[in-house]
């Protein structure tokens, strides 16, 4: 197993420095839980957190803004590919993109406040996160699931893979259960209790480029549509190009839902991500 120079440099950094892994909850499409946590620790990650806490913070802020501005039309800005697509093809709608950073950026910002000396590495299914990381400067490296899997294979053959005593196979604090379905199309609406603030006809959910274009046309034509929740990849993040799995979108969705349901039985205790932990954290895009 060979790695390119960039990935070898990242692996060496992970192995030598204090590094936090931000793991996208769609990981269950490609990896077993909790085995993935052990694998990440064995190649050198100091802390491993899921993006479910930042998703919870985003939900609260979206809910607040929609409730406070009842005449404004909003586009959810969670997906960097959607944001870029709108900026390039529908620049007149840039003003409608919510001024809320993505789950990756917010979680990185939060962890940097808690652990300022740590390096931040995002691991997920998305190529666009690489560009987003470069632009925001709050994430040091963004890797795909395929890249991290290649790292595991390389590390085992080249002395970077080290088992330890009393290994921790759980996430390190700041996580949540119900937002584990965030990588699925429509999950923002499902986890945000939109029924309290929006009628069904005031919201459009779309995934995949063809459906996105249709949704945007409806959004532009109908001022009664107040919230547009879109993910660029078909099926949502579980259809991302950085995923290894060849399963159908439906099978991938089932894995995420099963993971969410199983996690409900976990005792989060002190690891639960409470809102008060991020009281002074900026959620803005820039």
PDB file of C-alpha atoms in Angstrom:
ATOM      1  CA  UNK A   1       0.000   0.000   0.000  1.00  0.00           C
ATOM      2  CA  UNK A   2       1.470   3.348  -1.080  1.00  0.00           C
ATOM      3  CA  UNK A   3       0.410   6.838  -0.057  1.00  0.00           C
ATOM      4  CA  UNK A   4       1.089  10.093  -1.841  1.00  0.00           C
ATOM      5  CA  UNK A   5       3.532  12.516  -0.224  1.00  0.00           C
ATOM      6  CA  UNK A   6       0.798  14.747   1.181  1.00  0.00           C
ATOM      7  CA  UNK A   7      -0.947  11.896   3.001  1.00  0.00           C
ATOM      8  CA  UNK A   8       2.342  10.572   4.372  1.00  0.00           C
ATOM      9  CA  UNK A   9       3.060  14.048   5.766  1.00  0.00           C
ATOM     10  CA  UNK A  10      -0.394  14.135   7.371  1.00  0.00           C
ATOM     11  CA  UNK A  11       0.147  10.679   8.886  1.00  0.00           C
ATOM     12  CA  UNK A  12       3.506  11.739  10.330  1.00  0.00           C
ATOM     13  CA  UNK A  13       1.858  14.822  11.838  1.00  0.00           C
ATOM     14  CA  UNK A  14      -0.909  12.723  13.391  1.00  0.00           C
ATOM     15  CA  UNK A  15       1.691  10.340  14.799  1.00  0.00           C
ATOM     16  CA  UNK A  16       3.864  13.039  16.375  1.00  0.00           C
ATOM     17  CA  UNK A  17       1.660  16.011  17.317  1.00  0.00           C
ATOM     18  CA  UNK A  18      -1.483  16.502  19.394  1.00  0.00           C
ATOM     19  CA  UNK A  19      -4.221  16.052  16.818  1.00  0.00           C
ATOM     20  CA  UNK A  20      -8.026  16.061  16.984  1.00  0.00           C
ATOM     21  CA  UNK A  21     -10.076  14.066  14.498  1.00  0.00           C
ATOM     22  CA  UNK A  22     -13.434  15.558  13.509  1.00  0.00           C
ATOM     23  CA  UNK A  23     -15.344  12.532  12.255  1.00  0.00           C
ATOM     24  CA  UNK A  24     -18.402  12.956  10.041  1.00  0.00           C
ATOM     25  CA  UNK A  25     -21.310  10.758  11.254  1.00  0.00           C
ATOM     26  CA  UNK A  26     -21.605   9.152   7.804  1.00  0.00           C
ATOM     27  CA  UNK A  27     -18.525   7.106   8.755  1.00  0.00           C
ATOM     28  CA  UNK A  28     -20.806   4.147   9.500  1.00  0.00           C
ATOM     29  CA  UNK A  29     -21.269   3.672   5.757  1.00  0.00           C
ATOM     30  CA  UNK A  30     -17.623   2.588   5.460  1.00  0.00           C
ATOM     31  CA  UNK A  31     -16.471   1.648   8.968  1.00  0.00           C
ATOM     32  CA  UNK A  32     -17.632  -0.333  11.980  1.00  0.00           C
ATOM     33  CA  UNK A  33     -18.303   1.431  15.266  1.00  0.00           C
ATOM     34  CA  UNK A  34     -16.524   1.439  17.677  1.00  0.00           C
ATOM     35  CA  UNK A  35     -13.646  -0.200  15.781  1.00  0.00           C
ATOM     36  CA  UNK A  36     -13.068   2.992  13.787  1.00  0.00           C
ATOM     37  CA  UNK A  37     -12.332   4.878  17.029  1.00  0.00           C
ATOM     38  CA  UNK A  38      -9.630   2.383  17.977  1.00  0.00           C
ATOM     39  CA  UNK A  39      -8.116   2.538  14.488  1.00  0.00           C
ATOM     40  CA  UNK A  40      -7.913   6.329  14.620  1.00  0.00           C
ATOM     41  CA  UNK A  41      -6.283   6.294  18.057  1.00  0.00           C
ATOM     42  CA  UNK A  42      -3.769   3.675  16.943  1.00  0.00           C
ATOM     43  CA  UNK A  43      -2.452   5.858  14.124  1.00  0.00           C
ATOM     44  CA  UNK A  44      -1.968   8.696  16.574  1.00  0.00           C
ATOM     45  CA  UNK A  45      -5.104  10.811  16.990  1.00  0.00           C
ATOM     46  CA  UNK A  46      -5.158  12.332  20.465  1.00  0.00           C
ATOM     47  CA  UNK A  47      -8.874  13.138  20.517  1.00  0.00           C
ATOM     48  CA  UNK A  48     -11.777  12.015  18.345  1.00  0.00           C
ATOM     49  CA  UNK A  49     -15.060  13.915  18.193  1.00  0.00           C
ATOM     50  CA  UNK A  50     -18.156  13.580  16.042  1.00  0.00           C
ATOM     51  CA  UNK A  51     -19.787  16.529  14.260  1.00  0.00           C
ATOM     52  CA  UNK A  52     -23.096  15.836  15.972  1.00  0.00           C
ATOM     53  CA  UNK A  53     -22.575  18.581  18.564  1.00  0.00           C
ATOM     54  CA  UNK A  54     -21.984  21.308  15.978  1.00  0.00           C
ATOM     55  CA  UNK A  55     -25.065  20.045  14.117  1.00  0.00           C
ATOM     56  CA  UNK A  56     -27.057  20.576  17.301  1.00  0.00           C
ATOM     57  CA  UNK A  57     -25.740  24.145  17.597  1.00  0.00           C
ATOM     58  CA  UNK A  58     -26.616  24.829  13.957  1.00  0.00           C
ATOM     59  CA  UNK A  59     -30.153  23.531  14.415  1.00  0.00           C
ATOM     60  CA  UNK A  60     -30.724  25.875  17.321  1.00  0.00           C
ATOM     61  CA  UNK A  61     -29.462  28.877  15.352  1.00  0.00           C
ATOM     62  CA  UNK A  62     -31.489  28.037  12.220  1.00  0.00           C
ATOM     63  CA  UNK A  63     -34.597  27.643  14.374  1.00  0.00           C
ATOM     64  CA  UNK A  64     -33.923  31.015  16.019  1.00  0.00           C
ATOM     65  CA  UNK A  65     -33.367  32.912  12.763  1.00  0.00           C
ATOM     66  CA  UNK A  66     -36.446  31.497  11.026  1.00  0.00           C
ATOM     67  CA  UNK A  67     -38.587  32.294  14.058  1.00  0.00           C
ATOM     68  CA  UNK A  68     -37.271  35.864  14.350  1.00  0.00           C
ATOM     69  CA  UNK A  69     -37.476  36.742  10.634  1.00  0.00           C
ATOM     70  CA  UNK A  70     -40.828  35.434   9.479  1.00  0.00           C
ATOM     71  CA  UNK A  71     -40.791  37.142   6.078  1.00  0.00           C
ATOM     72  CA  UNK A  72     -37.290  36.177   4.998  1.00  0.00           C
ATOM     73  CA  UNK A  73     -36.419  33.273   2.698  1.00  0.00           C
ATOM     74  CA  UNK A  74     -33.465  31.165   3.838  1.00  0.00           C
ATOM     75  CA  UNK A  75     -31.143  28.644   2.210  1.00  0.00           C
ATOM     76  CA  UNK A  76     -29.319  26.267   4.553  1.00  0.00           C
ATOM     77  CA  UNK A  77     -25.545  26.639   4.126  1.00  0.00           C
ATOM     78  CA  UNK A  78     -24.407  23.334   5.636  1.00  0.00           C
ATOM     79  CA  UNK A  79     -23.208  21.872   2.326  1.00  0.00           C
ATOM     80  CA  UNK A  80     -20.159  23.673   0.838  1.00  0.00           C
ATOM     81  CA  UNK A  81     -20.915  22.289  -2.631  1.00  0.00           C
ATOM     82  CA  UNK A  82     -24.413  23.784  -2.520  1.00  0.00           C
ATOM     83  CA  UNK A  83     -23.009  27.119  -1.357  1.00  0.00           C
ATOM     84  CA  UNK A  84     -20.471  27.222  -4.211  1.00  0.00           C
ATOM     85  CA  UNK A  85     -23.101  26.148  -6.719  1.00  0.00           C
ATOM     86  CA  UNK A  86     -25.428  28.966  -5.703  1.00  0.00           C
ATOM     87  CA  UNK A  87     -22.615  31.516  -5.667  1.00  0.00           C
ATOM     88  CA  UNK A  88     -21.643  30.557  -9.219  1.00  0.00           C
ATOM     89  CA  UNK A  89     -24.984  29.768 -10.895  1.00  0.00           C
ATOM     90  CA  UNK A  90     -27.488  31.752  -8.825  1.00  0.00           C
ATOM     91  CA  UNK A  91     -25.501  34.725  -7.423  1.00  0.00           C
ATOM     92  CA  UNK A  92     -28.734  36.644  -6.843  1.00  0.00           C
ATOM     93  CA  UNK A  93     -29.517  34.118  -4.075  1.00  0.00           C
ATOM     94  CA  UNK A  94     -26.262  34.541  -2.145  1.00  0.00           C
ATOM     95  CA  UNK A  95     -28.085  36.881   0.212  1.00  0.00           C
ATOM     96  CA  UNK A  96     -30.457  34.059   1.131  1.00  0.00           C
ATOM     97  CA  UNK A  97     -27.724  31.675   2.302  1.00  0.00           C
ATOM     98  CA  UNK A  98     -27.828  31.592   6.085  1.00  0.00           C
ATOM     99  CA  UNK A  99     -24.873  33.216   7.800  1.00  0.00           C
ATOM    100  CA  UNK A 100     -24.093  30.045   9.723  1.00  0.00           C
ATOM    101  CA  UNK A 101     -20.870  28.105   9.211  1.00  0.00           C
ATOM    102  CA  UNK A 102     -20.860  24.414   8.308  1.00  0.00           C
ATOM    103  CA  UNK A 103     -20.787  21.636  10.931  1.00  0.00           C
ATOM    104  CA  UNK A 104     -17.100  21.015  10.166  1.00  0.00           C
ATOM    105  CA  UNK A 105     -16.063  24.640  10.646  1.00  0.00           C
ATOM    106  CA  UNK A 106     -18.122  25.182  13.798  1.00  0.00           C
ATOM    107  CA  UNK A 107     -16.817  21.998  15.413  1.00  0.00           C
ATOM    108  CA  UNK A 108     -13.242  22.955  14.517  1.00  0.00           C
ATOM    109  CA  UNK A 109     -13.768  26.425  15.983  1.00  0.00           C
ATOM    110  CA  UNK A 110     -15.209  24.929  19.155  1.00  0.00           C
ATOM    111  CA  UNK A 111     -12.390  22.415  19.601  1.00  0.00           C
ATOM    112  CA  UNK A 112      -9.733  25.077  18.949  1.00  0.00           C
ATOM    113  CA  UNK A 113     -11.169  27.085  21.826  1.00  0.00           C
ATOM    114  CA  UNK A 114     -10.974  24.067  24.120  1.00  0.00           C
ATOM    115  CA  UNK A 115      -7.637  22.755  22.844  1.00  0.00           C
ATOM    116  CA  UNK A 116      -5.754  25.644  21.154  1.00  0.00           C
ATOM    117  CA  UNK A 117      -2.487  23.728  20.753  1.00  0.00           C
ATOM    118  CA  UNK A 118      -4.072  20.827  18.849  1.00  0.00           C
ATOM    119  CA  UNK A 119      -4.074  20.309  15.095  1.00  0.00           C
ATOM    120  CA  UNK A 120      -7.505  19.708  13.539  1.00  0.00           C
ATOM    121  CA  UNK A 121      -8.142  16.982  10.947  1.00  0.00           C
ATOM    122  CA  UNK A 122     -11.567  16.429   9.398  1.00  0.00           C
ATOM    123  CA  UNK A 123     -12.476  12.971   8.067  1.00  0.00           C
ATOM    124  CA  UNK A 124     -15.573  12.578   5.915  1.00  0.00           C
ATOM    125  CA  UNK A 125     -17.140  11.653   2.569  1.00  0.00           C
ATOM    126  CA  UNK A 126     -16.732  15.012   0.848  1.00  0.00           C
ATOM    127  CA  UNK A 127     -14.160  16.446  -1.592  1.00  0.00           C
ATOM    128  CA  UNK A 128     -15.514  19.982  -1.150  1.00  0.00           C
ATOM    129  CA  UNK A 129     -14.423  19.968   2.489  1.00  0.00           C
ATOM    130  CA  UNK A 130     -10.818  20.165   1.292  1.00  0.00           C
ATOM    131  CA  UNK A 131     -11.439  23.529  -0.370  1.00  0.00           C
ATOM    132  CA  UNK A 132     -13.588  24.687   2.538  1.00  0.00           C
ATOM    133  CA  UNK A 133     -10.741  23.861   4.940  1.00  0.00           C
ATOM    134  CA  UNK A 134      -8.275  25.889   2.858  1.00  0.00           C
ATOM    135  CA  UNK A 135     -10.611  28.868   2.728  1.00  0.00           C
ATOM    136  CA  UNK A 136     -11.577  28.916   6.413  1.00  0.00           C
ATOM    137  CA  UNK A 137      -8.150  28.097   7.895  1.00  0.00           C
ATOM    138  CA  UNK A 138      -9.825  26.550  10.950  1.00  0.00           C
ATOM    139  CA  UNK A 139      -9.274  22.978   9.797  1.00  0.00           C
ATOM    140  CA  UNK A 140      -5.671  21.994   9.134  1.00  0.00           C
ATOM    141  CA  UNK A 141      -6.396  18.942   6.978  1.00  0.00           C
ATOM    142  CA  UNK A 142      -9.536  17.480   5.385  1.00  0.00           C
ATOM    143  CA  UNK A 143      -9.451  13.801   4.417  1.00  0.00           C
ATOM    144  CA  UNK A 144     -11.944  11.462   2.777  1.00  0.00           C
ATOM    145  CA  UNK A 145     -12.944   8.071   4.153  1.00  0.00           C
ATOM    146  CA  UNK A 146     -10.972   6.440   1.359  1.00  0.00           C
ATOM    147  CA  UNK A 147      -7.865   8.416   2.310  1.00  0.00           C
ATOM    148  CA  UNK A 148      -8.109   7.551   6.004  1.00  0.00           C
ATOM    149  CA  UNK A 149      -8.610   3.887   5.117  1.00  0.00           C
ATOM    150  CA  UNK A 150      -5.485   4.016   2.946  1.00  0.00           C
ATOM    151  CA  UNK A 151      -3.684   5.556   5.933  1.00  0.00           C
ATOM    152  CA  UNK A 152      -4.750   2.659   8.155  1.00  0.00           C
ATOM    153  CA  UNK A 153      -3.314   0.155   5.674  1.00  0.00           C
ATOM    154  CA  UNK A 154      -0.087   2.113   5.220  1.00  0.00           C
ATOM    155  CA  UNK A 155       0.335   2.708   8.970  1.00  0.00           C
ATOM    156  CA  UNK A 156       0.080  -1.002   9.759  1.00  0.00           C
ATOM    157  CA  UNK A 157       2.878  -1.813   7.323  1.00  0.00           C
ATOM    158  CA  UNK A 158       5.177   1.091   8.126  1.00  0.00           C
ATOM    159  CA  UNK A 159       5.319   1.382  11.915  1.00  0.00           C
ATOM    160  CA  UNK A 160       2.740   4.124  12.462  1.00  0.00           C
ATOM    161  CA  UNK A 161       0.103   1.817  13.937  1.00  0.00           C
ATOM    162  CA  UNK A 162       0.411   1.290  17.699  1.00  0.00           C
ATOM    163  CA  UNK A 163      -1.935  -0.539  20.048  1.00  0.00           C
ATOM    164  CA  UNK A 164      -2.070   0.788  23.597  1.00  0.00           C
ATOM    165  CA  UNK A 165      -3.158  -0.440  27.003  1.00  0.00           C
ATOM    166  CA  UNK A 166      -6.643   0.503  28.231  1.00  0.00           C
ATOM    167  CA  UNK A 167      -7.684   1.777  24.817  1.00  0.00           C
ATOM    168  CA  UNK A 168     -10.623   4.177  24.702  1.00  0.00           C
ATOM    169  CA  UNK A 169     -13.085   3.058  22.037  1.00  0.00           C
ATOM    170  CA  UNK A 170     -15.509   5.948  22.558  1.00  0.00           C
ATOM    171  CA  UNK A 171     -15.696   9.511  21.270  1.00  0.00           C
ATOM    172  CA  UNK A 172     -14.149  12.239  23.417  1.00  0.00           C
ATOM    173  CA  UNK A 173     -16.982  14.378  24.777  1.00  0.00           C
ATOM    174  CA  UNK A 174     -19.216  16.884  22.981  1.00  0.00           C
ATOM    175  CA  UNK A 175     -21.546  14.694  21.007  1.00  0.00           C
ATOM    176  CA  UNK A 176     -25.214  14.096  20.529  1.00  0.00           C
ATOM    177  CA  UNK A 177     -27.486  11.265  19.468  1.00  0.00           C
ATOM    178  CA  UNK A 178     -30.372  12.560  17.341  1.00  0.00           C
ATOM    179  CA  UNK A 179     -28.184  14.590  14.941  1.00  0.00           C
ATOM    180  CA  UNK A 180     -26.293  11.461  13.890  1.00  0.00           C
ATOM    181  CA  UNK A 181     -28.649  11.366  10.875  1.00  0.00           C
ATOM    182  CA  UNK A 182     -27.365  14.761   9.677  1.00  0.00           C
ATOM    183  CA  UNK A 183     -25.689  13.228   6.586  1.00  0.00           C
ATOM    184  CA  UNK A 184     -29.087  12.172   5.213  1.00  0.00           C
ATOM    185  CA  UNK A 185     -31.207  14.280   2.901  1.00  0.00           C
ATOM    186  CA  UNK A 186     -33.811  16.200   4.903  1.00  0.00           C
ATOM    187  CA  UNK A 187     -32.128  15.546   8.236  1.00  0.00           C
ATOM    188  CA  UNK A 188     -31.868  19.221   9.154  1.00  0.00           C
ATOM    189  CA  UNK A 189     -35.632  19.565   8.980  1.00  0.00           C
ATOM    190  CA  UNK A 190     -36.173  16.262  10.779  1.00  0.00           C
ATOM    191  CA  UNK A 191     -33.844  17.054  13.683  1.00  0.00           C
ATOM    192  CA  UNK A 192     -34.764  20.738  14.043  1.00  0.00           C
ATOM    193  CA  UNK A 193     -38.456  20.426  14.919  1.00  0.00           C
ATOM    194  CA  UNK A 194     -39.460  22.515  11.906  1.00  0.00           C
ATOM    195  CA  UNK A 195     -43.128  21.731  12.554  1.00  0.00           C
ATOM    196  CA  UNK A 196     -42.989  24.319  15.326  1.00  0.00           C
ATOM    197  CA  UNK A 197     -41.985  27.141  12.975  1.00  0.00           C
ATOM    198  CA  UNK A 198     -42.753  26.128   9.369  1.00  0.00           C
ATOM    199  CA  UNK A 199     -45.704  24.724   7.485  1.00  0.00           C
ATOM    200  CA  UNK A 200     -44.909  21.847   5.075  1.00  0.00           C
ATOM    201  CA  UNK A 201     -45.421  24.116   2.055  1.00  0.00           C
ATOM    202  CA  UNK A 202     -42.909  26.630   3.451  1.00  0.00           C
ATOM    203  CA  UNK A 203     -39.981  24.219   3.179  1.00  0.00           C
ATOM    204  CA  UNK A 204     -38.299  22.346   0.330  1.00  0.00           C
ATOM    205  CA  UNK A 205     -35.845  19.463   0.734  1.00  0.00           C
ATOM    206  CA  UNK A 206     -33.647  18.409  -2.184  1.00  0.00           C
ATOM    207  CA  UNK A 207     -30.562  16.334  -2.939  1.00  0.00           C
ATOM    208  CA  UNK A 208     -28.704  15.756  -6.198  1.00  0.00           C
ATOM    209  CA  UNK A 209     -28.078  18.396  -8.839  1.00  0.00           C
ATOM    210  CA  UNK A 210     -31.289  17.919 -10.852  1.00  0.00           C
ATOM    211  CA  UNK A 211     -33.507  18.153  -7.793  1.00  0.00           C
ATOM    212  CA  UNK A 212     -31.526  21.125  -6.503  1.00  0.00           C
ATOM    213  CA  UNK A 213     -32.178  23.108  -9.691  1.00  0.00           C
ATOM    214  CA  UNK A 214     -35.885  22.305  -9.462  1.00  0.00           C
ATOM    215  CA  UNK A 215     -35.973  23.321  -5.797  1.00  0.00           C
ATOM    216  CA  UNK A 216     -34.214  26.604  -6.488  1.00  0.00           C
ATOM    217  CA  UNK A 217     -36.697  27.462  -9.251  1.00  0.00           C
ATOM    218  CA  UNK A 218     -39.603  26.855  -6.849  1.00  0.00           C
ATOM    219  CA  UNK A 219     -37.825  28.896  -4.181  1.00  0.00           C
ATOM    220  CA  UNK A 220     -37.423  31.835  -6.575  1.00  0.00           C
ATOM    221  CA  UNK A 221     -40.972  31.658  -7.887  1.00  0.00           C
ATOM    222  CA  UNK A 222     -42.804  31.147  -4.596  1.00  0.00           C
ATOM    223  CA  UNK A 223     -42.090  33.679  -1.867  1.00  0.00           C
ATOM    224  CA  UNK A 224     -44.051  31.555   0.582  1.00  0.00           C
ATOM    225  CA  UNK A 225     -41.175  29.042   0.609  1.00  0.00           C
ATOM    226  CA  UNK A 226     -39.115  30.116   3.603  1.00  0.00           C
ATOM    227  CA  UNK A 227     -36.501  27.392   3.991  1.00  0.00           C
ATOM    228  CA  UNK A 228     -34.502  25.465   1.410  1.00  0.00           C
ATOM    229  CA  UNK A 229     -32.584  22.451   2.764  1.00  0.00           C
ATOM    230  CA  UNK A 230     -30.299  20.983   0.086  1.00  0.00           C
ATOM    231  CA  UNK A 231     -27.385  18.566  -0.116  1.00  0.00           C
ATOM    232  CA  UNK A 232     -25.412  18.404  -3.366  1.00  0.00           C
ATOM    233  CA  UNK A 233     -24.835  14.647  -3.513  1.00  0.00           C
ATOM    234  CA  UNK A 234     -27.676  12.271  -4.321  1.00  0.00           C
ATOM    235  CA  UNK A 235     -28.972  10.838  -1.060  1.00  0.00           C
ATOM    236  CA  UNK A 236     -27.079  13.473   0.913  1.00  0.00           C
ATOM    237  CA  UNK A 237     -23.601  13.035   2.379  1.00  0.00           C
ATOM    238  CA  UNK A 238     -23.964   9.252   2.272  1.00  0.00           C
ATOM    239  CA  UNK A 239     -23.643   9.639  -1.503  1.00  0.00           C
ATOM    240  CA  UNK A 240     -20.383  11.579  -1.231  1.00  0.00           C
ATOM    241  CA  UNK A 241     -17.495  10.872  -3.638  1.00  0.00           C
ATOM    242  CA  UNK A 242     -15.039  10.142  -0.813  1.00  0.00           C
ATOM    243  CA  UNK A 243     -16.993   7.078   0.327  1.00  0.00           C
ATOM    244  CA  UNK A 244     -15.635   3.581  -0.336  1.00  0.00           C
ATOM    245  CA  UNK A 245     -18.886   1.611  -0.132  1.00  0.00           C
ATOM    246  CA  UNK A 246     -20.621   0.329  -3.253  1.00  0.00           C
ATOM    247  CA  UNK A 247     -23.902  -0.246  -1.423  1.00  0.00           C
ATOM    248  CA  UNK A 248     -27.080   1.446  -2.604  1.00  0.00           C
ATOM    249  CA  UNK A 249     -28.072   4.808  -1.137  1.00  0.00           C
ATOM    250  CA  UNK A 250     -30.922   3.081   0.697  1.00  0.00           C
ATOM    251  CA  UNK A 251     -28.517   0.614   2.330  1.00  0.00           C
ATOM    252  CA  UNK A 252     -26.232   3.454   3.378  1.00  0.00           C
ATOM    253  CA  UNK A 253     -29.162   5.372   4.832  1.00  0.00           C
ATOM    254  CA  UNK A 254     -30.156   2.286   6.815  1.00  0.00           C
ATOM    255  CA  UNK A 255     -26.668   2.113   8.329  1.00  0.00           C
ATOM    256  CA  UNK A 256     -26.888   5.722   9.520  1.00  0.00           C
ATOM    257  CA  UNK A 257     -30.373   5.285  10.975  1.00  0.00           C
ATOM    258  CA  UNK A 258     -29.360   2.055  12.723  1.00  0.00           C
ATOM    259  CA  UNK A 259     -26.345   3.845  14.195  1.00  0.00           C
ATOM    260  CA  UNK A 260     -28.553   6.690  15.443  1.00  0.00           C
ATOM    261  CA  UNK A 261     -31.058   4.294  16.987  1.00  0.00           C
ATOM    262  CA  UNK A 262     -28.357   2.219  18.659  1.00  0.00           C
ATOM    263  CA  UNK A 263     -26.701   5.363  20.028  1.00  0.00           C
ATOM    264  CA  UNK A 264     -29.891   6.365  21.824  1.00  0.00           C
ATOM    265  CA  UNK A 265     -29.151   3.592  24.308  1.00  0.00           C
ATOM    266  CA  UNK A 266     -25.678   4.890  25.095  1.00  0.00           C
ATOM    267  CA  UNK A 267     -25.247   6.709  28.377  1.00  0.00           C
ATOM    268  CA  UNK A 268     -23.728  10.018  27.292  1.00  0.00           C
ATOM    269  CA  UNK A 269     -23.252  11.391  30.808  1.00  0.00           C
ATOM    270  CA  UNK A 270     -20.531  14.041  30.950  1.00  0.00           C
ATOM    271  CA  UNK A 271     -19.814  13.479  27.257  1.00  0.00           C
ATOM    272  CA  UNK A 272     -23.133  14.947  26.185  1.00  0.00           C
ATOM    273  CA  UNK A 273     -22.830  18.170  24.181  1.00  0.00           C
ATOM    274  CA  UNK A 274     -24.738  20.802  26.161  1.00  0.00           C
ATOM    275  CA  UNK A 275     -25.584  24.182  24.634  1.00  0.00           C
ATOM    276  CA  UNK A 276     -23.895  26.048  27.476  1.00  0.00           C
ATOM    277  CA  UNK A 277     -20.482  24.747  26.409  1.00  0.00           C
ATOM    278  CA  UNK A 278     -20.641  26.953  23.306  1.00  0.00           C
ATOM    279  CA  UNK A 279     -22.322  30.065  24.711  1.00  0.00           C
ATOM    280  CA  UNK A 280     -19.678  32.472  23.384  1.00  0.00           C
ATOM    281  CA  UNK A 281     -18.829  30.620  20.188  1.00  0.00           C
ATOM    282  CA  UNK A 282     -19.318  32.439  16.883  1.00  0.00           C
ATOM    283  CA  UNK A 283     -21.443  30.430  14.456  1.00  0.00           C
ATOM    284  CA  UNK A 284     -21.038  32.875  11.569  1.00  0.00           C
ATOM    285  CA  UNK A 285     -19.614  31.803   8.231  1.00  0.00           C
ATOM    286  CA  UNK A 286     -16.548  34.059   8.400  1.00  0.00           C
TER     287      UNK A 286
END
